[in-house]
Tab-separated table of C-alpha atoms in Angstrom:
chain	number	residue	atom	x	y	z
T	12	UNK	CA	-107.408	-52.723	-42.550
T	13	UNK	CA	-105.472	-50.520	-44.932
T	14	UNK	CA	-101.788	-50.964	-45.465
T	15	UNK	CA	-100.943	-47.391	-44.373
T	16	UNK	CA	-98.981	-47.221	-41.129
T	17	UNK	CA	-101.240	-46.564	-38.178
T	18	UNK	CA	-100.106	-44.675	-35.021
T	19	UNK	CA	-100.810	-46.238	-31.656
T	20	UNK	CA	-102.907	-43.246	-30.601
T	21	UNK	CA	-105.152	-43.171	-33.680
T	22	UNK	CA	-108.823	-43.350	-32.879
T	23	UNK	CA	-108.302	-42.584	-29.195
T	24	UNK	CA	-109.450	-39.013	-28.912
T	25	UNK	CA	-109.044	-39.046	-25.138
T	26	UNK	CA	-105.288	-39.364	-25.446
T	27	UNK	CA	-104.648	-36.158	-27.363
T	28	UNK	CA	-101.849	-34.084	-25.781
T	29	UNK	CA	-102.876	-31.480	-23.228
T	30	UNK	CA	-103.222	-28.033	-24.684
T	31	UNK	CA	-103.104	-29.236	-28.310
T	32	UNK	CA	-104.336	-26.940	-31.032
T	33	UNK	CA	-107.276	-29.250	-31.813
T	34	UNK	CA	-108.478	-29.787	-28.257
T	35	UNK	CA	-107.466	-27.106	-25.723
T	36	UNK	CA	-107.738	-28.150	-22.129
T	37	UNK	CA	-108.262	-25.883	-19.122
T	38	UNK	CA	-105.247	-26.812	-17.034
T	39	UNK	CA	-106.583	-25.003	-13.956
T	40	UNK	CA	-109.115	-27.803	-13.549
T	41	UNK	CA	-106.435	-30.468	-13.195
T	42	UNK	CA	-105.712	-31.301	-9.565
T	43	UNK	CA	-103.433	-34.306	-9.836
T	44	UNK	CA	-101.062	-35.704	-12.426
T	45	UNK	CA	-100.077	-39.376	-12.570
T	46	UNK	CA	-98.481	-41.417	-15.356
T	47	UNK	CA	-101.403	-42.612	-17.452
T	48	UNK	CA	-101.597	-45.698	-19.621
T	49	UNK	CA	-104.483	-45.887	-22.041
T	50	UNK	CA	-105.972	-49.363	-22.392
T	51	UNK	CA	-108.076	-50.176	-25.431
T	52	UNK	CA	-110.729	-52.723	-24.589
T	53	UNK	CA	-111.504	-53.936	-28.073
T	54	UNK	CA	-108.678	-52.442	-30.014
T	55	UNK	CA	-107.221	-54.382	-32.936
T	56	UNK	CA	-103.547	-53.425	-33.290
T	57	UNK	CA	-102.088	-52.692	-36.694
T	58	UNK	CA	-100.773	-55.595	-38.686
T	59	UNK	CA	-97.196	-54.358	-38.859
T	60	UNK	CA	-96.560	-54.544	-35.083
T	61	UNK	CA	-94.430	-57.325	-33.585
T	62	UNK	CA	-96.678	-59.340	-31.226
T	63	UNK	CA	-96.016	-58.769	-27.537
T	64	UNK	CA	-95.557	-61.589	-25.069
T	65	UNK	CA	-98.618	-60.846	-22.969
T	66	UNK	CA	-99.850	-63.366	-20.395
T	67	UNK	CA	-103.416	-64.535	-21.054
T	68	UNK	CA	-104.695	-62.702	-17.954
T	69	UNK	CA	-103.519	-59.379	-19.383
T	70	UNK	CA	-105.066	-59.736	-22.858
T	71	UNK	CA	-108.033	-57.335	-23.165
T	72	UNK	CA	-111.417	-58.876	-24.018
T	73	UNK	CA	-111.965	-59.140	-27.734
T	74	UNK	CA	-108.274	-58.823	-28.526
T	75	UNK	CA	-107.240	-60.241	-31.902
T	76	UNK	CA	-103.551	-61.185	-32.083
T	77	UNK	CA	-101.822	-59.372	-34.918
T	78	UNK	CA	-100.152	-61.193	-37.761
T	79	UNK	CA	-96.466	-61.889	-37.262
T	80	UNK	CA	-94.248	-59.276	-38.786
T	81	UNK	CA	-90.488	-59.394	-38.872
T	82	UNK	CA	-88.474	-56.631	-37.187
T	83	UNK	CA	-87.489	-55.264	-40.562
T	84	UNK	CA	-91.122	-54.399	-41.248
T	85	UNK	CA	-91.551	-52.275	-38.138
T	86	UNK	CA	-91.499	-48.571	-39.129
T	87	UNK	CA	-88.729	-46.462	-37.560
T	88	UNK	CA	-89.845	-44.634	-34.390
T	89	UNK	CA	-92.931	-46.847	-34.018
T	90	UNK	CA	-94.647	-46.524	-30.603
T	91	UNK	CA	-95.861	-49.851	-29.122
T	92	UNK	CA	-99.650	-50.230	-28.889
T	93	UNK	CA	-101.380	-49.100	-25.710
T	94	UNK	CA	-102.524	-52.560	-24.597
T	95	UNK	CA	-99.029	-53.704	-23.589
T	96	UNK	CA	-98.472	-54.428	-19.877
T	97	UNK	CA	-97.479	-51.430	-17.677
T	98	UNK	CA	-93.779	-52.354	-17.653
T	99	UNK	CA	-93.598	-51.769	-21.416
T	100	UNK	CA	-96.348	-49.218	-21.933
T	101	UNK	CA	-95.800	-45.589	-22.790
T	102	UNK	CA	-97.443	-42.740	-20.803
T	103	UNK	CA	-100.280	-40.946	-22.478
T	104	UNK	CA	-98.895	-38.159	-24.698
T	105	UNK	CA	-98.491	-34.787	-22.989
T	106	UNK	CA	-99.349	-36.037	-19.477
T	107	UNK	CA	-96.032	-36.906	-17.880
T	108	UNK	CA	-93.875	-34.397	-19.691
T	109	UNK	CA	-91.986	-31.833	-17.561
T	110	UNK	CA	-94.338	-29.110	-16.355
T	111	UNK	CA	-92.562	-26.163	-17.922
T	112	UNK	CA	-92.350	-27.857	-21.337
T	113	UNK	CA	-96.076	-28.257	-21.740
T	114	UNK	CA	-97.573	-25.204	-20.028
T	115	UNK	CA	-97.814	-21.868	-21.799
T	116	UNK	CA	-96.932	-18.421	-20.494
T	117	UNK	CA	-100.555	-17.494	-19.864
T	118	UNK	CA	-101.575	-20.631	-17.995
T	119	UNK	CA	-99.732	-22.664	-15.365
T	120	UNK	CA	-100.571	-25.930	-13.693
T	121	UNK	CA	-99.379	-26.850	-10.208
T	122	UNK	CA	-97.191	-29.919	-10.135
T	123	UNK	CA	-99.241	-31.534	-7.412
T	124	UNK	CA	-99.758	-35.129	-6.439
T	125	UNK	CA	-103.223	-34.946	-4.957
T	126	UNK	CA	-102.059	-33.053	-1.840
T	127	UNK	CA	-102.179	-29.372	-0.954
T	128	UNK	CA	-98.902	-27.751	-2.166
T	129	UNK	CA	-98.031	-26.334	1.245
T	130	UNK	CA	-94.448	-25.496	0.300
T	131	UNK	CA	-95.609	-23.518	-2.725
T	132	UNK	CA	-98.089	-21.541	-0.638
T	133	UNK	CA	-95.349	-20.847	1.910
T	134	UNK	CA	-93.126	-19.438	-0.845
T	135	UNK	CA	-96.053	-17.328	-2.027
T	136	UNK	CA	-96.539	-15.867	1.481
T	137	UNK	CA	-92.770	-15.142	1.765
T	138	UNK	CA	-92.503	-15.626	5.543
T	139	UNK	CA	-88.763	-14.936	5.404
T	140	UNK	CA	-89.412	-11.308	4.427
T	141	UNK	CA	-89.624	-9.983	7.984
T	142	UNK	CA	-88.491	-6.402	7.507
T	143	UNK	CA	-91.929	-4.828	8.016
T	144	UNK	CA	-92.756	-7.224	10.863
T	145	UNK	CA	-89.795	-5.928	12.868
T	146	UNK	CA	-91.910	-2.859	13.573
T	147	UNK	CA	-93.811	-4.675	16.315
T	148	UNK	CA	-90.557	-5.046	18.287
T	149	UNK	CA	-89.949	-1.333	17.937
T	150	UNK	CA	-93.490	-0.645	19.179
T	151	UNK	CA	-92.906	-2.811	22.243
T	152	UNK	CA	-89.608	-1.054	23.033
T	153	UNK	CA	-91.274	2.360	22.665
T	154	UNK	CA	-93.797	1.529	25.400
T	155	UNK	CA	-93.232	2.593	28.973
T	156	UNK	CA	-91.945	-0.166	31.287
T	157	UNK	CA	-95.356	-0.694	32.913
T	158	UNK	CA	-97.032	-1.266	29.505
T	159	UNK	CA	-94.416	-3.647	28.118
T	160	UNK	CA	-95.733	-6.457	30.300
T	161	UNK	CA	-99.378	-5.386	30.402
T	162	UNK	CA	-101.518	-8.360	29.324
T	163	UNK	CA	-104.117	-6.212	27.575
T	164	UNK	CA	-101.506	-4.359	25.540
T	165	UNK	CA	-99.590	-7.515	24.681
T	166	UNK	CA	-102.731	-9.312	23.502
T	167	UNK	CA	-103.765	-6.369	21.329
T	168	UNK	CA	-100.309	-6.095	19.798
T	169	UNK	CA	-100.167	-9.855	19.134
T	170	UNK	CA	-103.530	-9.849	17.344
T	171	UNK	CA	-102.479	-6.829	15.306
T	172	UNK	CA	-99.259	-8.633	14.320
T	173	UNK	CA	-101.161	-11.731	13.177
T	174	UNK	CA	-103.439	-9.534	11.102
T	175	UNK	CA	-100.411	-7.757	9.677
T	176	UNK	CA	-98.835	-11.043	8.590
T	177	UNK	CA	-102.056	-12.081	6.847
T	178	UNK	CA	-102.605	-8.732	5.133
T	179	UNK	CA	-99.047	-8.608	3.818
T	180	UNK	CA	-99.294	-12.228	2.632
T	181	UNK	CA	-102.388	-11.311	0.617
T	182	UNK	CA	-100.667	-8.195	-0.706
T	183	UNK	CA	-97.624	-10.170	-1.811
T	184	UNK	CA	-99.773	-12.825	-3.502
T	185	UNK	CA	-101.700	-10.213	-5.495
T	186	UNK	CA	-98.448	-8.498	-6.416
T	187	UNK	CA	-97.033	-11.802	-7.672
T	188	UNK	CA	-100.196	-12.466	-9.666
T	189	UNK	CA	-100.061	-9.068	-11.347
T	190	UNK	CA	-96.332	-9.376	-12.012
T	191	UNK	CA	-96.881	-12.804	-13.566
T	192	UNK	CA	-99.682	-11.595	-15.808
T	193	UNK	CA	-97.891	-8.519	-17.097
T	194	UNK	CA	-94.649	-10.450	-17.670
T	195	UNK	CA	-92.559	-8.492	-15.176
T	196	UNK	CA	-91.731	-11.534	-13.049
T	197	UNK	CA	-90.801	-13.605	-16.087
T	198	UNK	CA	-88.381	-10.851	-17.106
T	199	UNK	CA	-86.871	-10.404	-13.653
T	200	UNK	CA	-86.844	-14.094	-12.709
T	201	UNK	CA	-85.777	-15.935	-15.837
T	202	UNK	CA	-84.467	-19.513	-15.957
T	203	UNK	CA	-81.035	-18.378	-14.783
T	204	UNK	CA	-82.295	-16.342	-11.810
T	205	UNK	CA	-81.460	-17.637	-8.332
T	206	UNK	CA	-84.738	-16.161	-7.036
T	207	UNK	CA	-86.904	-17.952	-9.586
T	208	UNK	CA	-87.765	-20.684	-7.075
T	209	UNK	CA	-89.410	-18.020	-4.876
T	210	UNK	CA	-92.020	-17.365	-7.569
T	211	UNK	CA	-94.476	-20.314	-7.566
T	212	UNK	CA	-96.460	-18.855	-10.452
T	213	UNK	CA	-93.391	-18.518	-12.647
T	214	UNK	CA	-92.230	-22.062	-11.882
T	215	UNK	CA	-95.719	-23.510	-12.348
T	216	UNK	CA	-96.013	-24.730	-8.737
T	217	UNK	CA	-99.315	-22.843	-8.324
T	218	UNK	CA	-102.071	-21.824	-10.722
T	219	UNK	CA	-103.635	-18.385	-10.965
T	220	UNK	CA	-106.932	-19.534	-9.355
T	221	UNK	CA	-104.993	-20.988	-6.430
T	222	UNK	CA	-103.173	-17.691	-5.883
T	223	UNK	CA	-106.439	-15.729	-6.046
T	224	UNK	CA	-108.046	-18.016	-3.460
T	225	UNK	CA	-105.000	-17.713	-1.200
T	226	UNK	CA	-105.051	-13.915	-1.427
T	227	UNK	CA	-108.785	-13.816	-0.701
T	228	UNK	CA	-108.489	-16.099	2.325
T	229	UNK	CA	-105.508	-14.327	3.885
T	230	UNK	CA	-106.997	-10.925	3.115
T	231	UNK	CA	-110.253	-11.767	4.901
T	232	UNK	CA	-108.406	-13.222	7.892
T	233	UNK	CA	-106.066	-10.226	8.116
T	234	UNK	CA	-108.896	-7.700	7.933
T	235	UNK	CA	-110.848	-9.564	10.617
T	236	UNK	CA	-107.823	-9.691	12.925
T	237	UNK	CA	-107.152	-5.986	12.537
T	238	UNK	CA	-110.794	-5.312	13.324
T	239	UNK	CA	-110.501	-7.498	16.433
T	240	UNK	CA	-107.357	-5.637	17.520
T	241	UNK	CA	-109.229	-2.331	17.293
T	242	UNK	CA	-112.136	-3.658	19.338
T	243	UNK	CA	-109.944	-5.084	22.097
T	244	UNK	CA	-107.404	-2.232	22.251
T	245	UNK	CA	-107.013	-0.061	25.356
T	246	UNK	CA	-107.327	3.012	23.116
T	247	UNK	CA	-109.186	3.573	19.848
T	248	UNK	CA	-108.501	7.136	18.665
T	249	UNK	CA	-110.081	8.010	15.350
T	250	UNK	CA	-106.776	8.665	13.619
T	251	UNK	CA	-105.571	5.141	14.432
T	252	UNK	CA	-108.763	3.508	13.136
T	253	UNK	CA	-108.579	5.605	9.956
T	254	UNK	CA	-104.892	4.769	9.509
T	255	UNK	CA	-105.552	1.024	9.822
T	256	UNK	CA	-108.471	1.161	7.384
T	257	UNK	CA	-106.453	3.147	4.841
T	258	UNK	CA	-103.461	0.818	5.174
T	259	UNK	CA	-105.658	-2.245	4.684
T	260	UNK	CA	-107.399	-0.820	1.615
T	261	UNK	CA	-104.270	0.502	-0.059
T	262	UNK	CA	-102.372	-2.737	0.577
T	263	UNK	CA	-104.961	-4.854	-1.221
T	264	UNK	CA	-105.247	-2.344	-4.049
T	265	UNK	CA	-101.526	-1.857	-4.558
T	266	UNK	CA	-101.383	-4.336	-7.432
T	267	UNK	CA	-105.023	-5.379	-7.772
T	268	UNK	CA	-108.083	-3.470	-8.865
T	269	UNK	CA	-107.029	0.178	-8.676
T	270	UNK	CA	-103.364	-0.881	-9.026
T	271	UNK	CA	-101.923	2.011	-7.056
T	272	UNK	CA	-98.422	0.765	-7.879
T	273	UNK	CA	-99.126	1.689	-11.520
T	274	UNK	CA	-100.185	5.244	-10.651
T	275	UNK	CA	-96.951	6.731	-9.361
T	276	UNK	CA	-95.671	7.550	-5.872
T	277	UNK	CA	-94.785	3.885	-5.339
T	278	UNK	CA	-91.810	4.857	-3.185
T	279	UNK	CA	-93.984	6.973	-0.906
T	280	UNK	CA	-96.405	4.082	-0.387
T	281	UNK	CA	-93.520	1.736	0.433
T	282	UNK	CA	-92.369	4.077	3.196
T	283	UNK	CA	-95.892	4.851	4.428
T	284	UNK	CA	-96.568	1.153	5.022
T	285	UNK	CA	-93.632	1.018	7.438
T	286	UNK	CA	-94.810	4.195	9.135
T	287	UNK	CA	-98.329	2.820	9.612
T	288	UNK	CA	-97.143	-0.529	10.996
T	289	UNK	CA	-95.425	1.298	13.859
T	290	UNK	CA	-97.831	4.178	14.486
T	291	UNK	CA	-101.036	2.094	14.404
T	292	UNK	CA	-100.201	-0.522	17.071
T	293	UNK	CA	-98.457	2.122	19.189
T	294	UNK	CA	-101.566	4.301	19.002
T	295	UNK	CA	-103.789	1.362	20.005
T	296	UNK	CA	-101.594	0.761	23.051
T	297	UNK	CA	-100.963	4.351	24.170
T	298	UNK	CA	-103.594	6.498	22.452
T	299	UNK	CA	-101.171	9.198	21.285
T	300	UNK	CA	-97.729	9.581	19.722
T	301	UNK	CA	-94.890	11.729	21.065
T	302	UNK	CA	-92.214	13.354	18.916
T	303	UNK	CA	-89.490	10.756	19.509
T	304	UNK	CA	-91.866	7.875	18.675
T	305	UNK	CA	-92.889	9.680	15.487
T	306	UNK	CA	-89.266	10.121	14.392
T	307	UNK	CA	-88.557	6.447	15.010
T	308	UNK	CA	-91.633	5.420	12.992
T	309	UNK	CA	-90.437	7.611	10.117
T	310	UNK	CA	-86.933	6.124	10.311
T	311	UNK	CA	-88.395	2.618	10.313
T	312	UNK	CA	-90.409	3.312	7.164
T	313	UNK	CA	-87.365	4.740	5.411
T	314	UNK	CA	-85.587	1.394	5.813
T	315	UNK	CA	-87.654	-0.665	3.323
T	316	UNK	CA	-87.776	2.369	1.031
T	317	UNK	CA	-83.988	2.641	0.882
T	318	UNK	CA	-83.531	-0.900	-0.327
T	319	UNK	CA	-86.602	-0.926	-2.602
T	320	UNK	CA	-85.274	2.012	-4.649
T	321	UNK	CA	-82.210	-0.015	-5.567
T	322	UNK	CA	-84.251	-1.872	-8.147
T	323	UNK	CA	-82.873	-4.548	-10.438
T	324	UNK	CA	-86.165	-4.813	-12.360
T	325	UNK	CA	-86.281	-1.406	-14.013
T	326	UNK	CA	-86.759	-2.913	-17.470
T	327	UNK	CA	-89.597	-5.123	-16.259
T	328	UNK	CA	-91.262	-2.188	-14.479
T	329	UNK	CA	-90.952	-0.087	-17.597
T	330	UNK	CA	-92.498	-2.713	-19.860
T	331	UNK	CA	-95.329	-3.347	-17.382
T	332	UNK	CA	-96.143	0.367	-17.071
T	333	UNK	CA	-95.132	0.703	-13.437
T	334	UNK	CA	-93.786	4.247	-12.952
T	335	UNK	CA	-91.027	3.502	-10.454
T	336	UNK	CA	-88.133	5.895	-10.064
T	337	UNK	CA	-85.697	3.373	-11.565
T	338	UNK	CA	-87.961	2.881	-14.598
T	339	UNK	CA	-88.618	6.559	-15.268
T	340	UNK	CA	-85.363	8.297	-14.420
T	341	UNK	CA	-82.010	8.194	-16.148
T	342	UNK	CA	-79.169	6.576	-14.157
T	343	UNK	CA	-77.889	9.991	-12.961
T	344	UNK	CA	-81.449	11.038	-12.103
T	345	UNK	CA	-82.052	7.818	-10.193
T	346	UNK	CA	-78.821	8.297	-8.253
T	347	UNK	CA	-79.833	11.858	-7.361
T	348	UNK	CA	-83.255	10.660	-6.172
T	349	UNK	CA	-81.757	7.967	-3.936
T	350	UNK	CA	-79.225	10.441	-2.554
T	351	UNK	CA	-82.060	12.821	-1.627
T	352	UNK	CA	-83.882	10.034	0.240
T	353	UNK	CA	-80.693	9.084	2.082
T	354	UNK	CA	-80.202	12.732	3.048
T	355	UNK	CA	-83.788	12.899	4.341
T	356	UNK	CA	-83.160	9.879	6.573
T	357	UNK	CA	-80.015	11.499	7.969
T	358	UNK	CA	-81.915	14.727	8.592
T	359	UNK	CA	-84.424	12.800	10.730
T	360	UNK	CA	-81.552	11.527	12.852
T	361	UNK	CA	-80.189	15.044	13.277
T	362	UNK	CA	-83.481	16.543	14.474
T	363	UNK	CA	-84.383	13.593	16.757
T	364	UNK	CA	-82.743	15.111	19.899
T	365	UNK	CA	-84.887	18.206	19.395
T	366	UNK	CA	-88.111	16.170	19.774
T	367	UNK	CA	-87.140	14.014	22.748
T	368	UNK	CA	-84.293	11.717	21.727
T	369	UNK	CA	-81.250	11.559	24.021
T	370	UNK	CA	-78.390	13.919	23.189
T	371	UNK	CA	-76.186	10.986	22.142
T	372	UNK	CA	-78.748	9.649	19.664
T	373	UNK	CA	-76.834	10.873	16.611
T	374	UNK	CA	-73.645	9.164	17.782
T	375	UNK	CA	-75.554	5.918	18.315
T	376	UNK	CA	-76.800	6.060	14.740
T	377	UNK	CA	-73.300	6.361	13.278
T	378	UNK	CA	-73.371	2.784	11.884
T	379	UNK	CA	-76.425	3.669	9.797
T	380	UNK	CA	-74.678	6.788	8.455
T	381	UNK	CA	-71.659	4.794	7.371
T	382	UNK	CA	-73.661	1.983	5.783
T	383	UNK	CA	-75.828	4.400	3.800
T	384	UNK	CA	-72.730	6.048	2.332
T	385	UNK	CA	-71.334	2.621	1.452
T	386	UNK	CA	-74.658	1.666	-0.129
T	387	UNK	CA	-74.550	4.714	-2.402
T	388	UNK	CA	-70.971	3.963	-3.468
T	389	UNK	CA	-71.750	0.315	-4.237
T	390	UNK	CA	-75.018	0.976	-6.029
T	391	UNK	CA	-74.115	3.993	-8.135
T	392	UNK	CA	-70.337	4.295	-7.875
T	393	UNK	CA	-69.621	0.661	-8.759
T	394	UNK	CA	-72.937	-0.091	-10.441
T	395	UNK	CA	-73.602	-3.176	-8.288
T	396	UNK	CA	-77.306	-2.626	-7.638
T	397	UNK	CA	-78.138	-6.127	-6.258
T	398	UNK	CA	-75.354	-5.886	-3.692
T	399	UNK	CA	-76.459	-2.382	-2.704
T	400	UNK	CA	-80.009	-3.658	-2.231
T	401	UNK	CA	-78.796	-6.483	0.013
T	402	UNK	CA	-76.764	-4.002	2.039
T	403	UNK	CA	-79.897	-1.867	2.355
T	404	UNK	CA	-81.813	-4.773	3.903
T	405	UNK	CA	-79.031	-5.333	6.439
T	406	UNK	CA	-78.835	-1.625	7.200
T	407	UNK	CA	-82.563	-1.508	7.933
T	408	UNK	CA	-82.307	-4.426	10.336
T	409	UNK	CA	-79.276	-2.961	12.071
T	410	UNK	CA	-80.991	0.424	12.402
T	411	UNK	CA	-84.038	-1.233	13.969
T	412	UNK	CA	-81.810	-3.075	16.448
T	413	UNK	CA	-80.048	0.172	17.420
T	414	UNK	CA	-83.402	1.881	17.973
T	415	UNK	CA	-84.523	-0.998	20.188
T	416	UNK	CA	-81.445	-0.642	22.385
T	417	UNK	CA	-81.872	3.123	22.641
T	418	UNK	CA	-85.539	2.779	23.632
T	419	UNK	CA	-84.832	0.170	26.264
T	420	UNK	CA	-82.167	2.469	27.685
T	421	UNK	CA	-84.162	5.698	27.847
T	422	UNK	CA	-87.932	4.971	27.806
């Protein structure tokens, strides 16, 4: 044996750090991580190492005790040999390090322990984002009293809702995957972001293949449930079937494949999703849509639109090539665009009594008027876009609640 200092890991190719330059490892294939201790069966330790007090039962076969060396001869920073008992052994290099310190920006590994990361999948599905799902309550309130408790109608609406939850979960997963790959999520959800924990790809809780499989599974389930709702519905007008098919296709392709979100008119598609999620189940239950129901569907779709346009990720959208209004327009231009959308929502409220709403409808919607004005002042007057966005979410939910009360009073 030469007199040159020898590292404990020399000659053990299997213990090279994960993702090293000399031996890249595909981290997506790793399904469990445990502290690993490499045991050399016939390894002769270097002569300069202080002998360890190892019980005879723990000495590997063929082990040759090293010559005694005084502590002064031990090189600084020396790592004990791998055959020491577990209480004194060191984990294999690169295996038990913190996840984010050893995984690159283009590949993530789920910090799993052999079990399905249910919590990470739940964060990916974002079940707390209920704003589009509130539409089913509006649909129920729009029905006539005899249909609100009709078993056939209720079953159809319930199946449609389950399909809606699955389709939107798949849509959100694909959107997260695209945002992770183009760097937009890393920009908008950096280490100091409070919402970083909601992005399992950014934190490394899920891998890209896991997200793809989740999106595929939920997408298939959602499509099947929407198909079942059509087959079991009391009414199946062509326009409803076409609307459901178009909504399903465009949702999956929003950030995947055709990437409609990268082709402009993103704001229109945000609103149209809300419109479809009211008009489609209502059409399946009733077969047609009256003027007041149409106005309420349009108002419902404007809700998510009027908090989505208050974007705090304009820089990320711009760098990723997503032509959102916030990314393309100047601050004054963006303010003018949002003001025009707010005015359009108010115009819908004004014309509602003409198409069947009660004469006092406009007075009932006064809270929405006031909150929209406050949202504009906070977002563009004070420059507090995140707070304006939060107020927009609350305004949408309040508006939906007011519409429910009005429908239950007059339908």
